[in-house]
PDB file of C-alpha atoms in Angstrom:
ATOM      1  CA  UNK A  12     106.540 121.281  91.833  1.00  0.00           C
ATOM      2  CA  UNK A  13     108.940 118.089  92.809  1.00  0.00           C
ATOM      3  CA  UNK A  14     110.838 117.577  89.450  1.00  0.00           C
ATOM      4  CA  UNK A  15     111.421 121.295  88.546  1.00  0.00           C
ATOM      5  CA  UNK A  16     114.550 123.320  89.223  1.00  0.00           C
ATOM      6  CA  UNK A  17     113.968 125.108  92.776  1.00  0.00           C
ATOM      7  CA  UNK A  18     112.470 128.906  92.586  1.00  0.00           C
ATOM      8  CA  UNK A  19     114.968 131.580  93.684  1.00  0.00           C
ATOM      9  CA  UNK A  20     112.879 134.562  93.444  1.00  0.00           C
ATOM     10  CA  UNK A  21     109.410 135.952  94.711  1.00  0.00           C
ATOM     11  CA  UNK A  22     108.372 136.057  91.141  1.00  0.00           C
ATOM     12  CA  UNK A  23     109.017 132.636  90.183  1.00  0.00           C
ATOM     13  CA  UNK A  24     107.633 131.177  93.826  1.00  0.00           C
ATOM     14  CA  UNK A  25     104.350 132.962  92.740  1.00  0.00           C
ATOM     15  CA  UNK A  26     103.889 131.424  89.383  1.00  0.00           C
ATOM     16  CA  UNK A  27     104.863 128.153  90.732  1.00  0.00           C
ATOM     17  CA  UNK A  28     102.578 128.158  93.096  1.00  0.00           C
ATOM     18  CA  UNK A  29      99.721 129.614  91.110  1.00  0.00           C
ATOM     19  CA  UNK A  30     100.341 126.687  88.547  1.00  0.00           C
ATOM     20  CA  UNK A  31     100.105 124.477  91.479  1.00  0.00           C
ATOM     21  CA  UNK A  32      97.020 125.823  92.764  1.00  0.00           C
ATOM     22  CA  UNK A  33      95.475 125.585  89.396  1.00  0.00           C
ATOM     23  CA  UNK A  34      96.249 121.796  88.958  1.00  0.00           C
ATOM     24  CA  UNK A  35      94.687 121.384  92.271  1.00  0.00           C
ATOM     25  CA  UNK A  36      91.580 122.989  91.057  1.00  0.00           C
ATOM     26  CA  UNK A  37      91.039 121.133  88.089  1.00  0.00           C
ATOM     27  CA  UNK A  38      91.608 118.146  90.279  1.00  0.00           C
ATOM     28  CA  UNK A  39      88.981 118.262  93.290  1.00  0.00           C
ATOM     29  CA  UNK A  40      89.408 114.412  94.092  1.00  0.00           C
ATOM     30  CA  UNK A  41      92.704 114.679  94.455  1.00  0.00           C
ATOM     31  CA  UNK A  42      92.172 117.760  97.413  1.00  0.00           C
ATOM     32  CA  UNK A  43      89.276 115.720  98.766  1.00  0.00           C
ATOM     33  CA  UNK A  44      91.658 112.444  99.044  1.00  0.00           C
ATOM     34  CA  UNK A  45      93.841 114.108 101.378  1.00  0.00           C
ATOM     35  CA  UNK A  46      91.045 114.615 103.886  1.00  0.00           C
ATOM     36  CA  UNK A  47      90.499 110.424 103.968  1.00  0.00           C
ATOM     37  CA  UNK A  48      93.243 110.025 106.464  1.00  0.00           C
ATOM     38  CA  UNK A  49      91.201 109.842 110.028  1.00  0.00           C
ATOM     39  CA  UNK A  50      93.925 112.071 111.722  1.00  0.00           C
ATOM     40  CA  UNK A  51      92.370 115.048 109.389  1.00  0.00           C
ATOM     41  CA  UNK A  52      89.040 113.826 108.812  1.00  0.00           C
ATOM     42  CA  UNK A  53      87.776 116.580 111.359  1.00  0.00           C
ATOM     43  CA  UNK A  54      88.699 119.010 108.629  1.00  0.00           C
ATOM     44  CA  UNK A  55      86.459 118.059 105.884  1.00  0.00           C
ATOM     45  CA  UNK A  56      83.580 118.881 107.558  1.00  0.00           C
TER      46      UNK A  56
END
C-alpha cells in the first residue's frame, strides 16, 4: 500500500485494503512480529 498511487474512491480503498489484508494472511509471522514490541505485548495474549 506505500508505493501505489493513493485511492480516491470507496471502491478502490476497499480493494486496497482487501489485498492488504490478504498479504497479511498469508503472512502470520509478519502480524505476530508486531506484537514483540513490550509496549503491545499485553495484546498478544
Amino acid at each position: 500500500m506505500g508505493k501505489r498511487v493513493p485511492v480516491r474512491t470507496k471502491a478502490k480503498l476497499r480493494d486496497a485494503a482487501n489485498e492488504h489484508m490478504a498479504m497479511l494472511e498469508k503472512s502470520p509471522e509478519r502480524v505476530m512480529s508486531f506484537f514483540q514490541d513490550p509496549r503491545v505485548k499485553y495484546a498478544a495474549g
